[in-house]
CSV table of C-alpha atoms in Angstrom, one decimal:
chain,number,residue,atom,x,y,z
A,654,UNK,CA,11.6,-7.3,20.3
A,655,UNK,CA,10.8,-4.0,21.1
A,656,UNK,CA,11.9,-0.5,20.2
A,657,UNK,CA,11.1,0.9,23.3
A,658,UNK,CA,8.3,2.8,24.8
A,659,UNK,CA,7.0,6.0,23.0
A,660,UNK,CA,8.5,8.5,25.2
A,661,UNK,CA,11.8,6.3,24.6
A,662,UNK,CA,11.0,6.7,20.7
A,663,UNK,CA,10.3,10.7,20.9
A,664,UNK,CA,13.2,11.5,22.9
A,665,UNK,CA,15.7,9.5,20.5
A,666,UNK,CA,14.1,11.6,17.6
A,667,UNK,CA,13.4,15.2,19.2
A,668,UNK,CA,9.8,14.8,19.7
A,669,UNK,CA,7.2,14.7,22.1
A,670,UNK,CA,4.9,11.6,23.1
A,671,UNK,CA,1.3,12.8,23.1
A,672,UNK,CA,-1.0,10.2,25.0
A,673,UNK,CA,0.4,6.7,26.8
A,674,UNK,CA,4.1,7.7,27.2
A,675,UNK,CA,4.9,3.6,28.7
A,676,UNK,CA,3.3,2.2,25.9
A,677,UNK,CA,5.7,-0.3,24.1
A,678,UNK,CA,6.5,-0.3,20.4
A,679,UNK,CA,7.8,-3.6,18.6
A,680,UNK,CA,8.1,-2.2,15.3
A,681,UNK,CA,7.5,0.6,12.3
A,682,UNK,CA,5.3,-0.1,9.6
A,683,UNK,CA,3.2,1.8,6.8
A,684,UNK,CA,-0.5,2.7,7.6
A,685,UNK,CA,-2.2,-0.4,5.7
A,686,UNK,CA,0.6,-2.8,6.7
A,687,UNK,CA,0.3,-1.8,10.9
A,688,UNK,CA,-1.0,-3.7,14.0
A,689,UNK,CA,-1.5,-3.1,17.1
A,690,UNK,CA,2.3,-3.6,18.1
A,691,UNK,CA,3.4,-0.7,15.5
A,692,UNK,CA,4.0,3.0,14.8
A,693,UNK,CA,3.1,4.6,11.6
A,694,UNK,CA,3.3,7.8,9.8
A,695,UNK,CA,1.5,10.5,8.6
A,696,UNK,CA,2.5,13.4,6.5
A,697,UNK,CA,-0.4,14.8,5.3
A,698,UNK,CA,-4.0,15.4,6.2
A,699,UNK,CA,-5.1,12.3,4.1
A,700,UNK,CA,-2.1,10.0,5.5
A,701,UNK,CA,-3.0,11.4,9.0
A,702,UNK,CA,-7.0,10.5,8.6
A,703,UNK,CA,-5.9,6.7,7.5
A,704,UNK,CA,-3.3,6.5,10.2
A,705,UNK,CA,-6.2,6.9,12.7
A,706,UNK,CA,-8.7,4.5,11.3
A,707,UNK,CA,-5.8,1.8,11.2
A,708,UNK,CA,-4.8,-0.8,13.7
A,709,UNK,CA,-1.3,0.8,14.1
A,710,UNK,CA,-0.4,1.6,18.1
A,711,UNK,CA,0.6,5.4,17.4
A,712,UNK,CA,1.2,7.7,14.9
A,713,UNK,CA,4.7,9.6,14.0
A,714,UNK,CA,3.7,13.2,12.8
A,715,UNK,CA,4.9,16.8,11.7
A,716,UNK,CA,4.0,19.3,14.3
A,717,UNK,CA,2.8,21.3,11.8
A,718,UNK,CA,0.2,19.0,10.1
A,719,UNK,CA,-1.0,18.4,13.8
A,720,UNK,CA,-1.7,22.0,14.2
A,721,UNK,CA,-3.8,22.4,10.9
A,722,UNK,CA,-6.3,19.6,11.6
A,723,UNK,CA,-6.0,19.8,15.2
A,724,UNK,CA,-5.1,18.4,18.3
A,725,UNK,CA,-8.1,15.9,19.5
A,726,UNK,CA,-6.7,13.0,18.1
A,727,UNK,CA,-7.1,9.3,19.4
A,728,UNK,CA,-4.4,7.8,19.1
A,729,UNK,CA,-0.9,8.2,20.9
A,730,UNK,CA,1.7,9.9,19.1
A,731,UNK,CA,5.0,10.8,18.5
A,732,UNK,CA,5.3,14.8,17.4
A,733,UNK,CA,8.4,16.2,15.8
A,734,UNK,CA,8.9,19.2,13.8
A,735,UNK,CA,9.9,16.8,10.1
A,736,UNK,CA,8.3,13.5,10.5
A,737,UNK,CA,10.1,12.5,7.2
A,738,UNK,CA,13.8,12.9,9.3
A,739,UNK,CA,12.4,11.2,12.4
A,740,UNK,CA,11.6,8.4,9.9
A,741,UNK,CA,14.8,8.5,8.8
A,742,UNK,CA,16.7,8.3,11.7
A,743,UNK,CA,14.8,5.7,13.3
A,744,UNK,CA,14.7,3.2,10.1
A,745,UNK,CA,18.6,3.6,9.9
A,746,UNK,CA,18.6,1.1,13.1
A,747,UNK,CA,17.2,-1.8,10.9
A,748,UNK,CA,19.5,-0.9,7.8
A,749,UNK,CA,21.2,-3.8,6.7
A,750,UNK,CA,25.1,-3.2,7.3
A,751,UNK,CA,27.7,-2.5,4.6
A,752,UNK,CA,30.3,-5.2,3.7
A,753,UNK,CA,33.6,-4.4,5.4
A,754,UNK,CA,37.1,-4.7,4.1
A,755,UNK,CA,40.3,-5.4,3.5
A,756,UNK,CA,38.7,-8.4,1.4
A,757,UNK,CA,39.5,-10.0,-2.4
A,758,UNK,CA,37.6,-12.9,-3.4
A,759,UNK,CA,39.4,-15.4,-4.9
A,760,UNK,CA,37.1,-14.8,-7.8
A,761,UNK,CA,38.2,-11.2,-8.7
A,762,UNK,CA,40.2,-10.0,-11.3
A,763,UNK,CA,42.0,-7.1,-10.4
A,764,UNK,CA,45.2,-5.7,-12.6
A,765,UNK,CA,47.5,-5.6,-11.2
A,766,UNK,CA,48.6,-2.2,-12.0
A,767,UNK,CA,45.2,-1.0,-10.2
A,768,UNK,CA,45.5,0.9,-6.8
A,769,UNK,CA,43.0,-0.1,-3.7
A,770,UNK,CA,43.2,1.9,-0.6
A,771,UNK,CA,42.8,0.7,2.8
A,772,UNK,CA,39.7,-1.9,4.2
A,773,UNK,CA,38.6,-2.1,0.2
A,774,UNK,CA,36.0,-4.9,0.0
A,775,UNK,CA,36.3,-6.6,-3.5
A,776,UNK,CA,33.6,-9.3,-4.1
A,777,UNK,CA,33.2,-12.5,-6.1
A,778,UNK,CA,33.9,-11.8,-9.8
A,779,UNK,CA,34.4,-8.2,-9.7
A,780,UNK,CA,36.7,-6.7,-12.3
A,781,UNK,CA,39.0,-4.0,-11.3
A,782,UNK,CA,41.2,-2.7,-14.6
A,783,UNK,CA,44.5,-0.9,-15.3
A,784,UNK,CA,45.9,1.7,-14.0
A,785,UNK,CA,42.6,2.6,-11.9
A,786,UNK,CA,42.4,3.7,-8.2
A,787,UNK,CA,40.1,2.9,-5.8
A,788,UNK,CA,39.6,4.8,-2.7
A,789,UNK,CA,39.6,4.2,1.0
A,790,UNK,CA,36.6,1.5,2.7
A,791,UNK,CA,35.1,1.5,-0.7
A,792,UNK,CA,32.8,-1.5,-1.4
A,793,UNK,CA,32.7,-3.1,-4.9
A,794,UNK,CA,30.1,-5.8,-4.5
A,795,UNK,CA,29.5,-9.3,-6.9
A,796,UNK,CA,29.7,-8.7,-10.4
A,797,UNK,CA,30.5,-4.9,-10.7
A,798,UNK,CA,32.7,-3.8,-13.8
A,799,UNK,CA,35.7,-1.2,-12.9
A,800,UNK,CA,37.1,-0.7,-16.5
A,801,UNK,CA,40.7,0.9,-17.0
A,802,UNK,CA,41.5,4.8,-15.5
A,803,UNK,CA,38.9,4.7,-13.2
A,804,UNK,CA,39.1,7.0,-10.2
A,805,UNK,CA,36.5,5.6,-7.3
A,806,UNK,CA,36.7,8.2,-4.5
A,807,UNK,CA,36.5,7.0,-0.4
A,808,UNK,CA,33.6,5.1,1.0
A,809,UNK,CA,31.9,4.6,-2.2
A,810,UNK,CA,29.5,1.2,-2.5
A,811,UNK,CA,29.4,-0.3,-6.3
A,812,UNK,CA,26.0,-2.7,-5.7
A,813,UNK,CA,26.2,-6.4,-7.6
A,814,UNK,CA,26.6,-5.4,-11.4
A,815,UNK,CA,26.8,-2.3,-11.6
A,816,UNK,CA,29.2,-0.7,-14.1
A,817,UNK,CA,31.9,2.3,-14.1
A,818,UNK,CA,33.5,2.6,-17.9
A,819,UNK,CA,36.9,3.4,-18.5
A,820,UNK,CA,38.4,6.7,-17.8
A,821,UNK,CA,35.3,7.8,-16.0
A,822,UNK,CA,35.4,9.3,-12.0
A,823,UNK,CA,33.2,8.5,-9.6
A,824,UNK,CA,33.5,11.2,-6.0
A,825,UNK,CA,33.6,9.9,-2.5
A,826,UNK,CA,30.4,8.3,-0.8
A,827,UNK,CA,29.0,7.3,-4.1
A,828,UNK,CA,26.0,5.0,-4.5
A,829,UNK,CA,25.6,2.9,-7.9
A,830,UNK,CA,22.8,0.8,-7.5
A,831,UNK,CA,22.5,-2.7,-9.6
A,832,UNK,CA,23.2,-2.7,-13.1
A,833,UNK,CA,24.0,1.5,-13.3
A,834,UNK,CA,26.1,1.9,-16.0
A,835,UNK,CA,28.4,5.2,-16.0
A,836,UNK,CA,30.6,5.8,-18.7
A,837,UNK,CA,28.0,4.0,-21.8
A,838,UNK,CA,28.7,5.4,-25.3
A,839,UNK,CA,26.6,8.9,-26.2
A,840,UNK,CA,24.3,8.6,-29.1
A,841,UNK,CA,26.6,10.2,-31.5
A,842,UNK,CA,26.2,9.4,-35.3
A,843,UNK,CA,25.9,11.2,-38.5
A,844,UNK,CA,23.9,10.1,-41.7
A,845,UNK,CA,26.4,9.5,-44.1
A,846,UNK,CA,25.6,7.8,-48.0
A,847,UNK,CA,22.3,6.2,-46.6
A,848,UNK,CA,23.4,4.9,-43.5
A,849,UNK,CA,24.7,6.1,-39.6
A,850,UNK,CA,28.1,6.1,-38.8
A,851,UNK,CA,29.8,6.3,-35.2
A,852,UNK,CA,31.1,9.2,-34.1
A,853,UNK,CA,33.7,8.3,-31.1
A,854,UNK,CA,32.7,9.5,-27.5
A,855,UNK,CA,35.8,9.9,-26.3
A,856,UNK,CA,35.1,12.1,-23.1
A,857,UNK,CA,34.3,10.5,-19.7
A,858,UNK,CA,31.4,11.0,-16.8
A,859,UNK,CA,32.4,12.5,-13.6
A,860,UNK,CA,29.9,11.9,-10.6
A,861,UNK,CA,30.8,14.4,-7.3
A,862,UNK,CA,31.1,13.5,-4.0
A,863,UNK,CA,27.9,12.0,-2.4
A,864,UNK,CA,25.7,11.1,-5.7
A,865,UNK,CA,23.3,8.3,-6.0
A,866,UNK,CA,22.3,6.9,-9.4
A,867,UNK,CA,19.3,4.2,-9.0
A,868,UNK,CA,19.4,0.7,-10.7
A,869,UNK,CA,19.9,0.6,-14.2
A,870,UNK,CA,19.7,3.9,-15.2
A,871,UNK,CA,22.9,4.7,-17.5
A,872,UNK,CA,24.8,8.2,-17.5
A,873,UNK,CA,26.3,8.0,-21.1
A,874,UNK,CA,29.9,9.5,-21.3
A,875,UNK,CA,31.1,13.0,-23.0
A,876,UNK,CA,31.5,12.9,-26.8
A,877,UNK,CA,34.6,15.2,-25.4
A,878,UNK,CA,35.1,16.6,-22.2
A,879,UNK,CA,32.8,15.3,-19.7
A,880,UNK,CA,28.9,14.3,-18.4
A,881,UNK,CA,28.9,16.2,-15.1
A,882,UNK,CA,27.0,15.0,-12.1
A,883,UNK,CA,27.3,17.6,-9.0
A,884,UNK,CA,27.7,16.7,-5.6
A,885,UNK,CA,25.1,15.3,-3.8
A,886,UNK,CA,22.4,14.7,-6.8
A,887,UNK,CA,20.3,11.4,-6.4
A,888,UNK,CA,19.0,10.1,-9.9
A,889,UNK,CA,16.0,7.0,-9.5
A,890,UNK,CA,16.2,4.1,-11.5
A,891,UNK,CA,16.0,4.0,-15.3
A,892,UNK,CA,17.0,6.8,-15.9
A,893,UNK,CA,19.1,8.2,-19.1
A,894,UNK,CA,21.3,10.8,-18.6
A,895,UNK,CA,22.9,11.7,-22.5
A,896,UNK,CA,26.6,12.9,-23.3
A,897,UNK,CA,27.8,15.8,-22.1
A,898,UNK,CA,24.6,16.7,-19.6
A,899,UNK,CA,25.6,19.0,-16.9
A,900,UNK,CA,23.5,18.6,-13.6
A,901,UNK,CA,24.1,20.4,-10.4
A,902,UNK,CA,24.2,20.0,-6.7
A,903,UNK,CA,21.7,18.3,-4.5
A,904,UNK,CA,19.4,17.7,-7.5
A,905,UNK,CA,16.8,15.1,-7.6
A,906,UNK,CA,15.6,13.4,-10.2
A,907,UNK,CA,12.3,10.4,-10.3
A,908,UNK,CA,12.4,7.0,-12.2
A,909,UNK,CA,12.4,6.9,-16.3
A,910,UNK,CA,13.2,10.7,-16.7
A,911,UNK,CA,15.2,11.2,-20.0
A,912,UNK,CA,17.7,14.0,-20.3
A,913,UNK,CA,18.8,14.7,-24.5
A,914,UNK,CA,22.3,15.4,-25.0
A,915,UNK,CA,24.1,18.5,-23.5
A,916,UNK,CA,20.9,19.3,-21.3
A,917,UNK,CA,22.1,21.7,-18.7
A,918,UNK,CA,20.2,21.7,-15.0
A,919,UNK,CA,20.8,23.7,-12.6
A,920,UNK,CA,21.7,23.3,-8.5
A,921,UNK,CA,18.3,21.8,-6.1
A,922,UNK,CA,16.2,21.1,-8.6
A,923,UNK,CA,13.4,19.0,-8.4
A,924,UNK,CA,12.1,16.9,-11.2
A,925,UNK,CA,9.1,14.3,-11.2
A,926,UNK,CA,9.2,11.0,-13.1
A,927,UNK,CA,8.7,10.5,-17.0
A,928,UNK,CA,10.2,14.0,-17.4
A,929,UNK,CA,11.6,14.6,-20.9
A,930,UNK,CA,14.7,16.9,-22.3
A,931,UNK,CA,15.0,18.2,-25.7
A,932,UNK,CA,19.0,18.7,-25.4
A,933,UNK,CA,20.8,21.4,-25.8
A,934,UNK,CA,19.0,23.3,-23.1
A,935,UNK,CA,19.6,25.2,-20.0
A,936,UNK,CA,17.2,24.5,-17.0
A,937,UNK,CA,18.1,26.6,-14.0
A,938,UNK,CA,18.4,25.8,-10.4
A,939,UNK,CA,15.7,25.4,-7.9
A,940,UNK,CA,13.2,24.4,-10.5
A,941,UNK,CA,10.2,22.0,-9.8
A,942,UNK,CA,9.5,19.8,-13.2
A,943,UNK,CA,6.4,17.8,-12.7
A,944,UNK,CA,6.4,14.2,-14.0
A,945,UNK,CA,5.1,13.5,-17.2
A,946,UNK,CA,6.5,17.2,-18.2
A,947,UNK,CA,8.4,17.7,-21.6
A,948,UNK,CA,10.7,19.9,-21.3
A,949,UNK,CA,11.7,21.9,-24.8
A,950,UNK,CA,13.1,25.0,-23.9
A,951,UNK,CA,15.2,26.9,-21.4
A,952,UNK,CA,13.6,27.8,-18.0
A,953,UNK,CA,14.8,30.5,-15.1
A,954,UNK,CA,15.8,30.0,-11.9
A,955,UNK,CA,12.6,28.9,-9.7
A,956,UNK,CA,10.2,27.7,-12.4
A,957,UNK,CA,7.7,25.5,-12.1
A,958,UNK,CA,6.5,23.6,-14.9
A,959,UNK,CA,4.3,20.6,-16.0
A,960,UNK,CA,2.7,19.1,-19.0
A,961,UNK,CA,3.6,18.5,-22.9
A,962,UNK,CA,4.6,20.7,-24.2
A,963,UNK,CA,5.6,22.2,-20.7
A,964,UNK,CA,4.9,25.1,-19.6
């Protein structure tokens, strides 16, 4: 198999071949895992260095980083202005295809109240409840949970297991990765006579249009009104999102990051993994939270902050 030669490779991606143009490329692979049949990627100065030294045919790099250690370099290579999106687009060749509908397996349980658009694919022992809807070429894959007055928007993909509570609304193109749980039951209780007792959560969680929440991390619903995800936000996995968080657009957010109830982030923020939220604060948009950072305060638009307490 081949992916073509490297001149083929940098024209599909908006580059430039630097070196043997004809030379033939089988596959991609990461620096330590490539042969002599491979290109790799570098996207720094240390990643660039390693790329050099390994056995990998050529190297896929920003233009920029080529410019800042400079051009003599021994190997061929492919140069493009975001190595990162040539990556992208060239890996989405070997992604493995999404199910297609119309398909029920026999196995499902769907009410039969429940409304599925057109070319839904419904796996083995999926549950679908009342009164829900589920939108066009969705995918709801083995084992996923649908509970009652769920709205699942267009093109969305529910992965084996995974888990949207009643009443709660998940936006078109959404991503729930195995065993994400949206709609869970916020932390609510109050010490009464020497013991807790429940406090109903009785609000729902709304995801936008084009969010992705990573494997078993669980966004709790409202204890009224509702636990906001904004459009296009990717959460990692094991992640814990409390009742009645608000987080913006395009936000992303690393594995086993905790968010305390009614934690309010803004639009494009960035935050690392192992990040912790007090609750009941406001963290505004375009900030930069390293991992590890706890976070016990408000913060401004463009902060950047690490450590614990951070700061």
């Amino acid at each position: 198999m081949s992916l073509g030669t490297l001149q083929e490779i940098a024209q599909r991606v908006g580059g430039t071949a630097r070196g043997d143009a004809a030379l033939s490329i089988a596959r991609i692979a990461a620096i330590d895992e490539a042969g002599p049949d491979a290109l790799t990627f570098a996207t720094t100065p240390a990643y660039l260095q390693a790329a050099l030294k390994s056995k990998a045919a050529a190297i896929l790099v920003d233009e920029a980083l080529l410019e800042a250690v400079g051009n003599g370099q021994s190997k061929p290579l492919i140069v493009v202005p975001n190595a990162r999106a040539a990556l992208m687009h060239l890996l989405h060749a070997f992604d493995r295809p999404r199910k297609r509908g119309p398909f029920r397996h026999p196995s499902a349980v769907v009410d039969e109240s429940a409304t599925l658009g057109s070319e839904v694919y419904v796996g083995p022992n999926v549950v679908i409840g009342a009164r829900t809807r589920i939108g066009d070429r969705a995918v709801i894959e083995a084992g996923a949970f649908v509970g009652d007055d769920v709205q699942i928007g267009d093109d969305a993909l529910l992965y084996p297991q995974s888990r949207v509570l009643d009443a709660c609304i998940a936006g078109k193109g959404v991503i729930l990765h195995p065993g994400a749980t949206i709609g869970s039951e916020g932390f609510g209780y109050v010490f009464l006579d020497g013991r807790f007792e429940r406090i109903p959560q009785v609000g729902n969680a709304v995801l936008g249009d084009d969010v992705e929440i990573g494997a078993n991390t669980c966004v709790d619903r409202a204890q009224t009104g509702s636990t906001e995800i904004g459009d296009g936000t990717k959460i990692d996995n094991l992640c814990q999102i409390g009742h009645n968080c608000r987080i913006g657009r395009n936000t992303g957010m690393a594995a086993q990051t905790g968010l305390a109830g009614s934690t309010n982030i803004g639009d494009y923020a960035l935050i690392g993994g192992q990040a912790g939220f007090k609750g009941h604060i406001t963290i505004g948009s375009r900030v930069k939270i390293a991992g590890g950072a706890k976070v016990w305060s408000d913060l401004p638009d463009d902060a950047f902050v690490s450590g614990t307490p951070a700061r």
